[in-house]
mmCIF file of C-alpha atoms in Angstrom:
data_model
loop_
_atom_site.group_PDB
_atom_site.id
_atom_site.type_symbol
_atom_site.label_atom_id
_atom_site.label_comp_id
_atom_site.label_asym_id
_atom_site.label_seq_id
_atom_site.Cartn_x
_atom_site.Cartn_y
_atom_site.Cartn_z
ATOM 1 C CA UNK A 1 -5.894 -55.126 -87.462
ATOM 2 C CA UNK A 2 -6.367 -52.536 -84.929
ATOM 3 C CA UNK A 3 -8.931 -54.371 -83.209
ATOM 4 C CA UNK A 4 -6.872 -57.071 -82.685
ATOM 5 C CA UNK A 5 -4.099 -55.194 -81.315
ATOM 6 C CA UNK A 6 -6.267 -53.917 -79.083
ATOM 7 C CA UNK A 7 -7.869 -57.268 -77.749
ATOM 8 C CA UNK A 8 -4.430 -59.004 -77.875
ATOM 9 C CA UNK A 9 -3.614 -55.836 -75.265
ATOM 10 C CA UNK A 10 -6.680 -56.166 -73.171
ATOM 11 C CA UNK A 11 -5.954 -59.631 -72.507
ATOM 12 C CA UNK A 12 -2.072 -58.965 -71.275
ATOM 13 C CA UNK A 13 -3.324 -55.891 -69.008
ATOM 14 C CA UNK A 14 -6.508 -57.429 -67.574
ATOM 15 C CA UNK A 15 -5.831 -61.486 -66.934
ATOM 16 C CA UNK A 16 -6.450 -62.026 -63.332
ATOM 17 C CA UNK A 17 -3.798 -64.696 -63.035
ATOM 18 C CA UNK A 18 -1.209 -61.962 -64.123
ATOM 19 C CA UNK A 19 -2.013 -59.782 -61.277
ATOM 20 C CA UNK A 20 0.055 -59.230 -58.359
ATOM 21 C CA UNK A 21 0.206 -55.811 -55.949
ATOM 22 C CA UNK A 22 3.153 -53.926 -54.912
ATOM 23 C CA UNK A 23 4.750 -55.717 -51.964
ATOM 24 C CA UNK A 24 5.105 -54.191 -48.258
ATOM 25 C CA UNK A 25 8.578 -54.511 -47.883
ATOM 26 C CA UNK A 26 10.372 -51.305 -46.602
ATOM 27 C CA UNK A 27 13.098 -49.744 -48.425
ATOM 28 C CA UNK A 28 16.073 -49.039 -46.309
ATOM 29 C CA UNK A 29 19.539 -48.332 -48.275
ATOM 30 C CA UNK A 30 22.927 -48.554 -46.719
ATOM 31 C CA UNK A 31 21.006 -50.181 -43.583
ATOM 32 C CA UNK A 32 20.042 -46.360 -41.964
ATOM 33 C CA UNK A 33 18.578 -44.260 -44.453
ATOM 34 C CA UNK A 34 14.670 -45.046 -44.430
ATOM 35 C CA UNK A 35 12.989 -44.187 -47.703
ATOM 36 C CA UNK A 36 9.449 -43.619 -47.929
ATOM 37 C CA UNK A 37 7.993 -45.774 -51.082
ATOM 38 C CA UNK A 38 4.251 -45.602 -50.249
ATOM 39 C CA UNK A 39 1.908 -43.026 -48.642
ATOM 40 C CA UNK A 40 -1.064 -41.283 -49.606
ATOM 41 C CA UNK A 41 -2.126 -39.662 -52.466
ATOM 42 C CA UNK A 42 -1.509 -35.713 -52.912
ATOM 43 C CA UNK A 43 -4.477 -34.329 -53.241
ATOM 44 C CA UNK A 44 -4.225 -33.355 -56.713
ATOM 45 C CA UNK A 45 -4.801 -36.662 -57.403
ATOM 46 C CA UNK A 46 -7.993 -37.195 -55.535
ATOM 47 C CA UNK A 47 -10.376 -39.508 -57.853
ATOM 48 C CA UNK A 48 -7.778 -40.999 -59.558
ATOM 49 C CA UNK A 49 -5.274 -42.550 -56.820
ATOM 50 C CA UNK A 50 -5.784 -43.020 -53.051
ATOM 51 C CA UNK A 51 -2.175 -44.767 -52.657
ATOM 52 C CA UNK A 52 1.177 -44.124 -54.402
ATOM 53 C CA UNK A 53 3.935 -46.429 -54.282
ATOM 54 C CA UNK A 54 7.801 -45.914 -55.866
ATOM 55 C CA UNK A 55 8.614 -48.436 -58.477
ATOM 56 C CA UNK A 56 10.525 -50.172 -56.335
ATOM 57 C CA UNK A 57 7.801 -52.231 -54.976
ATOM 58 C CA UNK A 58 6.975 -53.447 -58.258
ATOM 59 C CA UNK A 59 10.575 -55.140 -58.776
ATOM 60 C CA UNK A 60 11.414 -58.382 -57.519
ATOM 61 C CA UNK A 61 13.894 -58.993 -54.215
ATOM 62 C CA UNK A 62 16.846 -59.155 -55.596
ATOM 63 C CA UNK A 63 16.682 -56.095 -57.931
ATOM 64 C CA UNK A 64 15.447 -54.547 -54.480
ATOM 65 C CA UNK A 65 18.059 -55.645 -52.588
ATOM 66 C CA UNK A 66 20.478 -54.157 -55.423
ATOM 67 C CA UNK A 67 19.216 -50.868 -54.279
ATOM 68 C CA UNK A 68 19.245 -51.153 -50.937
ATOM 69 C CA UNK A 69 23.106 -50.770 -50.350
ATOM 70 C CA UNK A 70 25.397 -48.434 -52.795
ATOM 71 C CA UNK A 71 28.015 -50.966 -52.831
ATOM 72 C CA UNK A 72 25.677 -53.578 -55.137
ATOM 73 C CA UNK A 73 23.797 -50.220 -56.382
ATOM 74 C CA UNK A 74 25.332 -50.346 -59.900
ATOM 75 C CA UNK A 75 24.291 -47.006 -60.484
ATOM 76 C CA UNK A 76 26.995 -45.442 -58.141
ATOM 77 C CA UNK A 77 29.709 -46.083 -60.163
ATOM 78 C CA UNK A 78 28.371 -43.042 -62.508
ATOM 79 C CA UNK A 79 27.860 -40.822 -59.371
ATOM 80 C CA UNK A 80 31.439 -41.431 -58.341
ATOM 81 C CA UNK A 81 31.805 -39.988 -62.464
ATOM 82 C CA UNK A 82 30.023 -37.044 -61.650
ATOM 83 C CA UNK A 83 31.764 -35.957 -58.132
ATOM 84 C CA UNK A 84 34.860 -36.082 -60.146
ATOM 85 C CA UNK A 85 33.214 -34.014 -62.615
ATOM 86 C CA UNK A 86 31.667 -31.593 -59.956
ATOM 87 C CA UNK A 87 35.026 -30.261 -59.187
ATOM 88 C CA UNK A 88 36.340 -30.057 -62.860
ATOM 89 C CA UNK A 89 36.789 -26.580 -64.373
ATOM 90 C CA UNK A 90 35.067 -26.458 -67.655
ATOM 91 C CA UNK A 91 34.161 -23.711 -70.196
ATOM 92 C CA UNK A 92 35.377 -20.178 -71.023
ATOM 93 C CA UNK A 93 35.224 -19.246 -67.393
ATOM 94 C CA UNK A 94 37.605 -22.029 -65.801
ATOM 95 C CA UNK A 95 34.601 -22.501 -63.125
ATOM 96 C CA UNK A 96 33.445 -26.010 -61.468
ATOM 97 C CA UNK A 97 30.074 -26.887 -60.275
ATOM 98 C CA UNK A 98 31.857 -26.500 -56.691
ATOM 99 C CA UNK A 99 33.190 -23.094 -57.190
ATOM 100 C CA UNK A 100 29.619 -21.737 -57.113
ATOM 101 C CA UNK A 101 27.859 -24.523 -55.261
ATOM 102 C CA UNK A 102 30.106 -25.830 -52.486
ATOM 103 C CA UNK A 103 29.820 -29.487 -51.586
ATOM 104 C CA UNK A 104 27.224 -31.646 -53.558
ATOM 105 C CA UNK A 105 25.986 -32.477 -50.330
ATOM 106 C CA UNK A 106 24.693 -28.530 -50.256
ATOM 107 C CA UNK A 107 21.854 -28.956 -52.826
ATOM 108 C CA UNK A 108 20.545 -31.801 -51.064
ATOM 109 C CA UNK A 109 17.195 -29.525 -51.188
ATOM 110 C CA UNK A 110 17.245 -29.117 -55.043
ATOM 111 C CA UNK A 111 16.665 -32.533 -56.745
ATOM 112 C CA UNK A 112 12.944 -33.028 -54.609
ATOM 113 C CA UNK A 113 11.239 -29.736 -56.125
ATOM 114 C CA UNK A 114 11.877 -29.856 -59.756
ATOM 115 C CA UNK A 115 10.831 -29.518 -62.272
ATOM 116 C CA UNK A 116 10.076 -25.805 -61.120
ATOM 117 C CA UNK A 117 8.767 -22.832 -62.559
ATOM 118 C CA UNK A 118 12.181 -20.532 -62.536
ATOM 119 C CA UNK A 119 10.926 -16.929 -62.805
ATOM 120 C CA UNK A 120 13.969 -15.028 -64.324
ATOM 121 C CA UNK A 121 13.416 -17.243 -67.822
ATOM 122 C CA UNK A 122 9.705 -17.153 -67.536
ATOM 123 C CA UNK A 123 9.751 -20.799 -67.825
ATOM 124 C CA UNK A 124 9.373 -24.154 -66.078
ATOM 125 C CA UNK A 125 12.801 -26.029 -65.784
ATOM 126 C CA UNK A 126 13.679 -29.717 -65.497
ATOM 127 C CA UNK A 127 17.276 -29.987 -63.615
ATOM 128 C CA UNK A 128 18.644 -30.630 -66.174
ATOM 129 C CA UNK A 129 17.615 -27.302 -68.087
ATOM 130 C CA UNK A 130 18.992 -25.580 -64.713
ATOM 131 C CA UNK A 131 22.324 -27.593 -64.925
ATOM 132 C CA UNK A 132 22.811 -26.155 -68.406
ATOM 133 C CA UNK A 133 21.765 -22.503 -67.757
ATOM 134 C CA UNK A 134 24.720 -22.705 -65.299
ATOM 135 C CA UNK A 135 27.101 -24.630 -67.698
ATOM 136 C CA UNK A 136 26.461 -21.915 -70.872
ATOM 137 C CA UNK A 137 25.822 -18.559 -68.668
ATOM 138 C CA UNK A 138 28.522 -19.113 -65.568
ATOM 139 C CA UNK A 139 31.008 -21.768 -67.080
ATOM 140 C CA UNK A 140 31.332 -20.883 -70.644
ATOM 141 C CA UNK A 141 30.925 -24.288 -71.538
ATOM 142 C CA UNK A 142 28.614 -26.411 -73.956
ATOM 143 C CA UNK A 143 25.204 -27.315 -73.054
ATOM 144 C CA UNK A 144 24.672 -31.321 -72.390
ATOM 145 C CA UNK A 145 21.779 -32.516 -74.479
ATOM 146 C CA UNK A 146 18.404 -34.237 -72.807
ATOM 147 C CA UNK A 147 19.534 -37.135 -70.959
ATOM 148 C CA UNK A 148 23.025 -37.714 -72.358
ATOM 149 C CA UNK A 149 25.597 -39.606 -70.613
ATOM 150 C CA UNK A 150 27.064 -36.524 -68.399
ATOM 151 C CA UNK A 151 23.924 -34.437 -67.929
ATOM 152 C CA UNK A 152 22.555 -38.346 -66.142
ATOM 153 C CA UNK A 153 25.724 -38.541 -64.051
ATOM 154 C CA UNK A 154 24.930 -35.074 -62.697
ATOM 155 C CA UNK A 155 21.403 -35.788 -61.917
ATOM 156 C CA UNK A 156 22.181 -38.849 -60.764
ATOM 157 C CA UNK A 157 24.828 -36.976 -58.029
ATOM 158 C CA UNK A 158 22.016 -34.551 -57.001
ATOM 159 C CA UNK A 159 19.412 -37.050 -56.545
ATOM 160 C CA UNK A 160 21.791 -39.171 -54.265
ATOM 161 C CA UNK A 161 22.458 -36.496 -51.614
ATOM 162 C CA UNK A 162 18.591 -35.972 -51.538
ATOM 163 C CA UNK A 163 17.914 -39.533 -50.705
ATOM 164 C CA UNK A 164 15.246 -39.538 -48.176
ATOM 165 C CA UNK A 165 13.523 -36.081 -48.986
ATOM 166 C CA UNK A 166 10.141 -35.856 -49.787
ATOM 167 C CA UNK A 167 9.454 -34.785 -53.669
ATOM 168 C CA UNK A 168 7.336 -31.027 -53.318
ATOM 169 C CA UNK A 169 6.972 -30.221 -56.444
ATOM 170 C CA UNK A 170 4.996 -26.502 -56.568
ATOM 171 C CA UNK A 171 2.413 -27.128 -59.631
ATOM 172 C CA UNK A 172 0.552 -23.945 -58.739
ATOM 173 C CA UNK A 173 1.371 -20.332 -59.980
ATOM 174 C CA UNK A 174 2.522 -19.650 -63.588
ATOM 175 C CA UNK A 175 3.472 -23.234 -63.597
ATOM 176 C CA UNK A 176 -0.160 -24.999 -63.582
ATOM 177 C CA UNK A 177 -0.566 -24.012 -67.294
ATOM 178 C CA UNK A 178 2.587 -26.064 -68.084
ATOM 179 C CA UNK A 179 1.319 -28.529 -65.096
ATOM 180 C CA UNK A 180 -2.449 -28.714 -66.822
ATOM 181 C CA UNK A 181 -0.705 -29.850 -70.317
ATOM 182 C CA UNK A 182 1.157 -32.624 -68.939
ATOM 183 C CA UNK A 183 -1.895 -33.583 -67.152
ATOM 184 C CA UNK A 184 -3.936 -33.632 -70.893
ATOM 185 C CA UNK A 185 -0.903 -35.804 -72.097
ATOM 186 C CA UNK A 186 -0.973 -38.382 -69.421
ATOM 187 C CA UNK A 187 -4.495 -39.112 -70.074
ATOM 188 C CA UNK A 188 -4.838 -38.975 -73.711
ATOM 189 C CA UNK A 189 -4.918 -41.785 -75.829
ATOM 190 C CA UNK A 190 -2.577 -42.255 -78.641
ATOM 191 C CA UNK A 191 -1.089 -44.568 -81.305
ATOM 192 C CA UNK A 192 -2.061 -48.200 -83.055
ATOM 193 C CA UNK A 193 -2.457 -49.402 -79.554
ATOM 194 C CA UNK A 194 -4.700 -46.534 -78.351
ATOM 195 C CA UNK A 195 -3.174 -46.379 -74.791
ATOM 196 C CA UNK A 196 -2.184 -43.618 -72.360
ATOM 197 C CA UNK A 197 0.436 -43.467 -69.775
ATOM 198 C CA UNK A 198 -2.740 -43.651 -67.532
ATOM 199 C CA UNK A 199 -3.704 -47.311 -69.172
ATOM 200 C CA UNK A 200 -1.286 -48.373 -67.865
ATOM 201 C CA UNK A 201 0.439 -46.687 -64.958
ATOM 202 C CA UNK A 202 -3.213 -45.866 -63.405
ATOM 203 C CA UNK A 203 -5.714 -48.339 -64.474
ATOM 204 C CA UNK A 204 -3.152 -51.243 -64.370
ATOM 205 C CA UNK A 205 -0.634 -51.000 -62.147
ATOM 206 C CA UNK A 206 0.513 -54.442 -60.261
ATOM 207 C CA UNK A 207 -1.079 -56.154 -63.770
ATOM 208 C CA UNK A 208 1.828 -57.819 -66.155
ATOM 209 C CA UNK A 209 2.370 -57.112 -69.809
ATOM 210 C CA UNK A 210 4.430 -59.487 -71.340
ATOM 211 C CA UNK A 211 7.005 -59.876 -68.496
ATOM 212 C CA UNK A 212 6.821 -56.344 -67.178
ATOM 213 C CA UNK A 213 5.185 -55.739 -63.496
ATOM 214 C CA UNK A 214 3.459 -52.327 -64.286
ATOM 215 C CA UNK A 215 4.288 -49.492 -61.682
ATOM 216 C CA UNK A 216 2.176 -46.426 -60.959
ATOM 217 C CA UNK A 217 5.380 -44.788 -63.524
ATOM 218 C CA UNK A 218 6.714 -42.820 -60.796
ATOM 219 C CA UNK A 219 9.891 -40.759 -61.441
ATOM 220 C CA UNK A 220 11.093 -40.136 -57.539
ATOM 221 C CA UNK A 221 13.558 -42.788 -58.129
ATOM 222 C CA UNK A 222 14.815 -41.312 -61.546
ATOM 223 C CA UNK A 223 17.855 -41.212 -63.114
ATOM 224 C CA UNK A 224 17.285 -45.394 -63.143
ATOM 225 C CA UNK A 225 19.902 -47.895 -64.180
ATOM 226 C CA UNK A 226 17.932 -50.536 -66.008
ATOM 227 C CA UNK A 227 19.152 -54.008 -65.921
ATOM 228 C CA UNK A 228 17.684 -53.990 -69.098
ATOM 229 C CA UNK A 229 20.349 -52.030 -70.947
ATOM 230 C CA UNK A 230 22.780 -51.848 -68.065
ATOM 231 C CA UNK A 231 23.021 -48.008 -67.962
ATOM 232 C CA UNK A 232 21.535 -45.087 -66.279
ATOM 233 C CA UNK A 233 18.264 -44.049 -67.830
ATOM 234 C CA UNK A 234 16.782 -40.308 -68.029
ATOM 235 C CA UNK A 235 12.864 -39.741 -67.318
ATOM 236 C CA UNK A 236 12.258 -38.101 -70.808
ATOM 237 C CA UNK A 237 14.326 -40.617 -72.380
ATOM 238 C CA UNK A 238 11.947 -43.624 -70.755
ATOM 239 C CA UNK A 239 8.631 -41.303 -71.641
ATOM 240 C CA UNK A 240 9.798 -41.730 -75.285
ATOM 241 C CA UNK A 241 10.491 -45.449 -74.966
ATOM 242 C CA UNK A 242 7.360 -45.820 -73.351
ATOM 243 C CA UNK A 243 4.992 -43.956 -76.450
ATOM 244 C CA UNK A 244 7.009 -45.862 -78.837
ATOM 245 C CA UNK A 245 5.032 -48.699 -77.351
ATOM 246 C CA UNK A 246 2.395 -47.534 -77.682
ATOM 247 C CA UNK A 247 3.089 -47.223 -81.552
ATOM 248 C CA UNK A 248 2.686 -43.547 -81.640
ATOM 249 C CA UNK A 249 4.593 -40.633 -83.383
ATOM 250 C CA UNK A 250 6.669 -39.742 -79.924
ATOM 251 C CA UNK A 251 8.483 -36.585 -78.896
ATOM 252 C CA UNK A 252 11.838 -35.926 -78.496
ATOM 253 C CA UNK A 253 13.312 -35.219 -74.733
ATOM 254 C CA UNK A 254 14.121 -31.797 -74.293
ATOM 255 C CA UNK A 255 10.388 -30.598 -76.367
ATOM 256 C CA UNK A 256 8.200 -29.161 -74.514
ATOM 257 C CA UNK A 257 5.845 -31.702 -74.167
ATOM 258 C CA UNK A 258 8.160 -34.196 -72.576
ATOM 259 C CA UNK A 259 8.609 -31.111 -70.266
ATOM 260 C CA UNK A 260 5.385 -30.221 -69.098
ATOM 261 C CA UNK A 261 5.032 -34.498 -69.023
ATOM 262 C CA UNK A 262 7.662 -34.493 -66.419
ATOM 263 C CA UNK A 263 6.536 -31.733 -64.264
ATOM 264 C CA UNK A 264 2.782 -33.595 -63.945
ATOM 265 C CA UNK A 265 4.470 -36.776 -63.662
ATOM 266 C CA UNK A 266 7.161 -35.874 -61.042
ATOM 267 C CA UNK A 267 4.140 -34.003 -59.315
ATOM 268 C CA UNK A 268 2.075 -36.991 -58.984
ATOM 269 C CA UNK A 269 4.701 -38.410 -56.455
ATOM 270 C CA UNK A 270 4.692 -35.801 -54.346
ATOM 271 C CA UNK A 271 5.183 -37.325 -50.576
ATOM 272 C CA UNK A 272 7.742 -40.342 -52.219
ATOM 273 C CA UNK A 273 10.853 -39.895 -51.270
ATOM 274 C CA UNK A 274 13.539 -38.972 -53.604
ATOM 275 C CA UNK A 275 15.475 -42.197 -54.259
ATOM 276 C CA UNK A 276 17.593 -42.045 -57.027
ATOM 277 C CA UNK A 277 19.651 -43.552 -58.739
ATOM 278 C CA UNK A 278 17.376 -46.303 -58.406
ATOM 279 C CA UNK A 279 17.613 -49.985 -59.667
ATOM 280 C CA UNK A 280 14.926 -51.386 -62.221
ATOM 281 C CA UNK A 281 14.335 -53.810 -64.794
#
């Protein structure tokens, strides 16, 4: 049975007449802001990638174009939600995001550098974990869970104003042990289907399974609306969706696996430029 899983697999990733590379088409959204979806490799990927391209290129012209101008992005709609929310009092404290932070437009240099090793908590963050450290310890208010509707629309905020930045995610320091894990998760092999993210995100990319144009799985354009379940969709949230395919026992967003699995997944773009809320499939 598992062999013929396995063949039935092979045969979707590797068919020639399925294969088809990422386009050359440039990205350019609102007709001025230039976004860089393919450059070299860092070099912590030497041996493995010369090339990395944003999922974008992998999605076909008019999902593109959807992206290309915030008026068909449908994804805006939910950063309009969280500017509203941005200047909201919440918690114990009566404080807004603005009260401490200004104008959204003033953290423009925060969404291209996380996940980051924050030194006070001895721990590597995801913004998310940041955004709630500020909610529970400055606002008095509840913590959002991993990828829920609000802590999405607040990601999805910060990554618009840093449209156009390159990710630099730091993966040296006390981080690389946390950096080194993800790393061992992206290549190892699990469930009935005996894939890793690297089957198919490395190995196969521009191949078709079932109807799906494999990307390299990079996360610059992340929080994503998906066509698919027309809704914004969280990094951890599609790492879990994405080992359930594999048929394997999956973690839960917010462990620390699916932490350390963003960090050497966000890392691996480093060079794209931040583009979410992007549009795929």
């Amino acid at each position: 049975m598992k062999f013929t899983a396995l063949t039935a697999v092979a045969a979707l990733l590797m068919a020639p007449a399925a294969y088809a590379e990422a386009d050359d088409e440039s990205l350019v959204i609102n007709g001025d802001l230039e976004i860089t979806t393919h450059t070299d490799a860092p070099a912590h990927l030497d041996g493995h990638l010369d090339e990395i391209y944003s999922g974008w290129h992998f999605r076909d012209d008019e999902t593109q174009a959807m992206e290309a101008d915030d008026f068909d992005n449908p994804a805006m709609i939910f950063v309009d939600q969280a500017r509203d929310m941005w200047t909201t009092p919440e918690g114990s404290e009566g404080k807004s995001c603005a009260d401490c932070h200004g104008a959204p437009e003033d953290m423009a240099a925060v969404r291209p550098v996380y996940p980051k090793w924050n030194e006070d908590a001895g721990e590597v963050r995801t913004m998310q974990m940041q955004m709630n450290d500020c909610r529970t310890n400055r606002m008095g208010a509840d913590a959002w869970k991993t990828d829920a509707k609000d802590a999405l629309n607040m990601e999805a905020l910060m990554s618009s104003v840093a449209r156009g930045q390159p990710v630099n995610v730091a993966i040296d320091g006390p981080a690389q042990s946390v950096w080194e894990q993800g790393k061992e998760l992206y290549y190892t092999r699990t469930g009935i289907l005996d894939l890793s993210c690297a089957s198919c995100h490395e190995e196969n990319y521009g191949n078709r399974i079932r109807s799906d144009h494999l990307s390299q799985g990079q996360i610059n354009g992340f929080p994503a609306y998906r066509l698919k379940n027309a809704g914004l969709n969280g990094v951890q949230g599609r790492f879990k969706g994405c080992v359930r395919d594999t048929r394997a026992e999956t973690f839960s967003p917010g462990s620390p696996e699916f932490i350390a699995l963003e960090l050497y997944v966000a890392s691996r773009g480093n060079g794209l430029s931040v583009e979410g809320p992007s549009v795929r499939n």
